[in-house]
mmCIF file with all atom_site columns, C-alpha atoms in Angstrom:
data_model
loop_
_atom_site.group_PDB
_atom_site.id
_atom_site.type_symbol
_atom_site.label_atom_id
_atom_site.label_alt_id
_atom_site.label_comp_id
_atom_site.label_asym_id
_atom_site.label_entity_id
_atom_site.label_seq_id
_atom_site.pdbx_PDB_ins_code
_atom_site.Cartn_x
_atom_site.Cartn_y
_atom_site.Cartn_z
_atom_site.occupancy
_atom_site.B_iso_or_equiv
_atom_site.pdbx_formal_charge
_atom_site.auth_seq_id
_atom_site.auth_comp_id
_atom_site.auth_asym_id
_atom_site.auth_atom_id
_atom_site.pdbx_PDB_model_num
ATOM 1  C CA . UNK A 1 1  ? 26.019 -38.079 132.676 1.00 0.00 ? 1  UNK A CA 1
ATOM 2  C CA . UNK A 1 2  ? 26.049 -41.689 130.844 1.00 0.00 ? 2  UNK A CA 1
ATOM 3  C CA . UNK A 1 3  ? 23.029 -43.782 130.883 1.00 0.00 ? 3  UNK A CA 1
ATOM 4  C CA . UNK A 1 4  ? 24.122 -46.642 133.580 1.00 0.00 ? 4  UNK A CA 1
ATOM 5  C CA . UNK A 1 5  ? 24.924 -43.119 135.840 1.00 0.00 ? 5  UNK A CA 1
ATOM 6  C CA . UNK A 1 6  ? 21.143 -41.609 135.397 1.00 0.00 ? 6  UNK A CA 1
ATOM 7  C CA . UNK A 1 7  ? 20.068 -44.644 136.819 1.00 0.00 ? 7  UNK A CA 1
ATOM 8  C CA . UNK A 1 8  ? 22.791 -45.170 139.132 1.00 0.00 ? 8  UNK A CA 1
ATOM 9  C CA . UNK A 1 9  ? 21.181 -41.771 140.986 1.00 0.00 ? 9  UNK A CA 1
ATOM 10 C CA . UNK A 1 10 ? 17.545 -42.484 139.703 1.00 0.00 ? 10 UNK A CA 1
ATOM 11 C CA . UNK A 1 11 ? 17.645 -45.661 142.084 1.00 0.00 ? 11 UNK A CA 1
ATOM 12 C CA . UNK A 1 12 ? 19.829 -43.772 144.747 1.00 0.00 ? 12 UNK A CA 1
ATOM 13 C CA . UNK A 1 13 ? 16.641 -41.107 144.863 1.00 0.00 ? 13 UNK A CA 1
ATOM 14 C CA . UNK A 1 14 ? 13.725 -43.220 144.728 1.00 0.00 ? 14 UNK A CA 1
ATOM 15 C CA . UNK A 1 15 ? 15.390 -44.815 147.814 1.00 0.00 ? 15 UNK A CA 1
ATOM 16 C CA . UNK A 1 16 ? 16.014 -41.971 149.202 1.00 0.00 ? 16 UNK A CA 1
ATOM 17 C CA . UNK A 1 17 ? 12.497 -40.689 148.858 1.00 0.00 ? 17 UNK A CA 1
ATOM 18 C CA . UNK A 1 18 ? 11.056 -43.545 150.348 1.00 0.00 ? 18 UNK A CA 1
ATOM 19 C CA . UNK A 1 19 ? 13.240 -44.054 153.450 1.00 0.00 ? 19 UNK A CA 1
ATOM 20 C CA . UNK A 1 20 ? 12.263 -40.201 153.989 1.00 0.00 ? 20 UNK A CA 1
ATOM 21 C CA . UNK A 1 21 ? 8.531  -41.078 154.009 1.00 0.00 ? 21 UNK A CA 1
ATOM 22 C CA . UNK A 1 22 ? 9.093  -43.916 155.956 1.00 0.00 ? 22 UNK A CA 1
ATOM 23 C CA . UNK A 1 23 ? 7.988  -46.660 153.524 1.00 0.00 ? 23 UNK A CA 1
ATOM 24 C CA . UNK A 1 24 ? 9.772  -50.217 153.900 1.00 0.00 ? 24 UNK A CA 1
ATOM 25 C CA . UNK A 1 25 ? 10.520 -51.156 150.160 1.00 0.00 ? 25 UNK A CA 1
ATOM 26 C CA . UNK A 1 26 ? 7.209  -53.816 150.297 1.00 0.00 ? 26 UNK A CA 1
ATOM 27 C CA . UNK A 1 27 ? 5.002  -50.863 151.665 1.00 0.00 ? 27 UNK A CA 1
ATOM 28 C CA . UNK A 1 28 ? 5.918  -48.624 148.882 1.00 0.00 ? 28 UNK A CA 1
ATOM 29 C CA . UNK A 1 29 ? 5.756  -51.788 146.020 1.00 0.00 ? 29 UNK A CA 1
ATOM 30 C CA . UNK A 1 30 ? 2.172  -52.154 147.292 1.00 0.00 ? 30 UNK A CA 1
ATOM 31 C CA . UNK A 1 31 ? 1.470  -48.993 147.241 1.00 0.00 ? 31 UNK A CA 1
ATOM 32 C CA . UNK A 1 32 ? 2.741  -48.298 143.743 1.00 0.00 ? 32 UNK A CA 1
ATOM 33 C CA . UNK A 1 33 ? 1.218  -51.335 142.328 1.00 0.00 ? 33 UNK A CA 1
ATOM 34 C CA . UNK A 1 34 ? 5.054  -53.098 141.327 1.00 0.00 ? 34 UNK A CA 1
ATOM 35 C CA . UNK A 1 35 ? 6.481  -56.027 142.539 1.00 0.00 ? 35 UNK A CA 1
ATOM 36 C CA . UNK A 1 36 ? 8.708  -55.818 145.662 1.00 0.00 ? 36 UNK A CA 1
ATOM 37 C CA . UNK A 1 37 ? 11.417 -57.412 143.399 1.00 0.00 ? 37 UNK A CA 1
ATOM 38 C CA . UNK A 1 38 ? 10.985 -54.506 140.750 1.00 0.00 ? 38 UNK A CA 1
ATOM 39 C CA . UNK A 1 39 ? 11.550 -52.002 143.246 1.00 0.00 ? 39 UNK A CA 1
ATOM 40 C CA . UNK A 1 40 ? 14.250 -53.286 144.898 1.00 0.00 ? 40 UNK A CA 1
ATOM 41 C CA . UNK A 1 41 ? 16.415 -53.801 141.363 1.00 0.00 ? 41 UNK A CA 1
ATOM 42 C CA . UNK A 1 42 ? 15.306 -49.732 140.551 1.00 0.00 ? 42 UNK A CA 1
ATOM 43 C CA . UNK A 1 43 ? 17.033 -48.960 143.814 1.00 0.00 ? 43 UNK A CA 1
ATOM 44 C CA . UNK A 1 44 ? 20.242 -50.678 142.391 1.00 0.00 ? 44 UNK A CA 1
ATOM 45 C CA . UNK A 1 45 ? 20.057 -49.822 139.511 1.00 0.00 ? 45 UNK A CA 1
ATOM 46 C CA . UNK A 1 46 ? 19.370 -53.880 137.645 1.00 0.00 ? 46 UNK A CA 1
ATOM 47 C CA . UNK A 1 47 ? 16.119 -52.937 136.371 1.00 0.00 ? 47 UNK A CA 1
ATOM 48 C CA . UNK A 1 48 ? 15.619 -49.913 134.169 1.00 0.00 ? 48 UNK A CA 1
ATOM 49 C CA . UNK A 1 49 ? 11.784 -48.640 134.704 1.00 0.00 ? 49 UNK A CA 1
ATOM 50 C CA . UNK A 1 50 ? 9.754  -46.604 132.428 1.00 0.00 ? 50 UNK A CA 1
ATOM 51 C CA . UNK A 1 51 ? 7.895  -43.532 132.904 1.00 0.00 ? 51 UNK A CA 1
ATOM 52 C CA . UNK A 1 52 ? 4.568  -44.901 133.741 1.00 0.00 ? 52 UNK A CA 1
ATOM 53 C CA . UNK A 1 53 ? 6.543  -47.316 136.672 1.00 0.00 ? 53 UNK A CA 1
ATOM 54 C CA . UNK A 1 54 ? 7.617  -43.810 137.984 1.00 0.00 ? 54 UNK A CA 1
ATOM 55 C CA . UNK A 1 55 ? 4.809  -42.189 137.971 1.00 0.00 ? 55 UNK A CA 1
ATOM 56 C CA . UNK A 1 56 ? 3.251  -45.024 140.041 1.00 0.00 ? 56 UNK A CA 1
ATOM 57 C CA . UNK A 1 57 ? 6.061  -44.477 142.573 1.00 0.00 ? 57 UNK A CA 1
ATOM 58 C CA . UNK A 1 58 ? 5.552  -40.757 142.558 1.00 0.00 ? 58 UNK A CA 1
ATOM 59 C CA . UNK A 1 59 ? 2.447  -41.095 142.635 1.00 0.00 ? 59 UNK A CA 1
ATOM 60 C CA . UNK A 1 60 ? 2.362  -43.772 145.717 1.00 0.00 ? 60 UNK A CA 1
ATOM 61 C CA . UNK A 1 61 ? 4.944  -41.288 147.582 1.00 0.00 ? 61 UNK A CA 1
ATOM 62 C CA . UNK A 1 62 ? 2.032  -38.189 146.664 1.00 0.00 ? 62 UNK A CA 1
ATOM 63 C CA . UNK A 1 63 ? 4.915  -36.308 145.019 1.00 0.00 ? 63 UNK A CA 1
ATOM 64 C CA . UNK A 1 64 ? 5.510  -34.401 141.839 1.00 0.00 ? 64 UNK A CA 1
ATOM 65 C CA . UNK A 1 65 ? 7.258  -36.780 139.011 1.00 0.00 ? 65 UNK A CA 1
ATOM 66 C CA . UNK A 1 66 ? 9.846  -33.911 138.709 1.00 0.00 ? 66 UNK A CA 1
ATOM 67 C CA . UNK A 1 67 ? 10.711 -34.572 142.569 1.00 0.00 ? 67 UNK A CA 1
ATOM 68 C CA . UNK A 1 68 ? 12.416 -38.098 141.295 1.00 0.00 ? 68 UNK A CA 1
ATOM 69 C CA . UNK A 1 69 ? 14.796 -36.330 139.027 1.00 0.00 ? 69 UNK A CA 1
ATOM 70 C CA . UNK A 1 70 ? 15.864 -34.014 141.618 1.00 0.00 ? 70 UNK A CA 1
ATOM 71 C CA . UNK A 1 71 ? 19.245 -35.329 142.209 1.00 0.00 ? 71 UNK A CA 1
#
């Protein structure tokens, strides 16, 4: 797996995730402490985030880091 693919299915998860906690993409952004326009360019795959922006979104979805590489 290249680079661009990793984040390809990093997005793809982190959507995933939230839909399946029922978070609009704002909820979760406020939650998180991101802007709504961050998250939305993780999801596909335009912004590249670091680990402390993913820990923020684990952390607002009250799951394990590891859960966001599960894909």
């Amino acid at each position: 797996m290249n680079e661009d693919e990793f984040y390809q299915k990093l997005g793809r998860q982190i959507k995933y995730l939230r839909e399946n906690a029922h978070l609009t993409q704002e909820k979760l952004a406020e939650k998180s402490g991101i802007s709504l326009d961050y998250l939305g360019k993780i999801e596909v795959n335009i912004n590249k985030p670091g680990l402390k922006t993913l820990l923020k979104i684990a952390n607002a979805l009250n799951l394990p880091i590891k859960k966001i590489f599960d894909f």
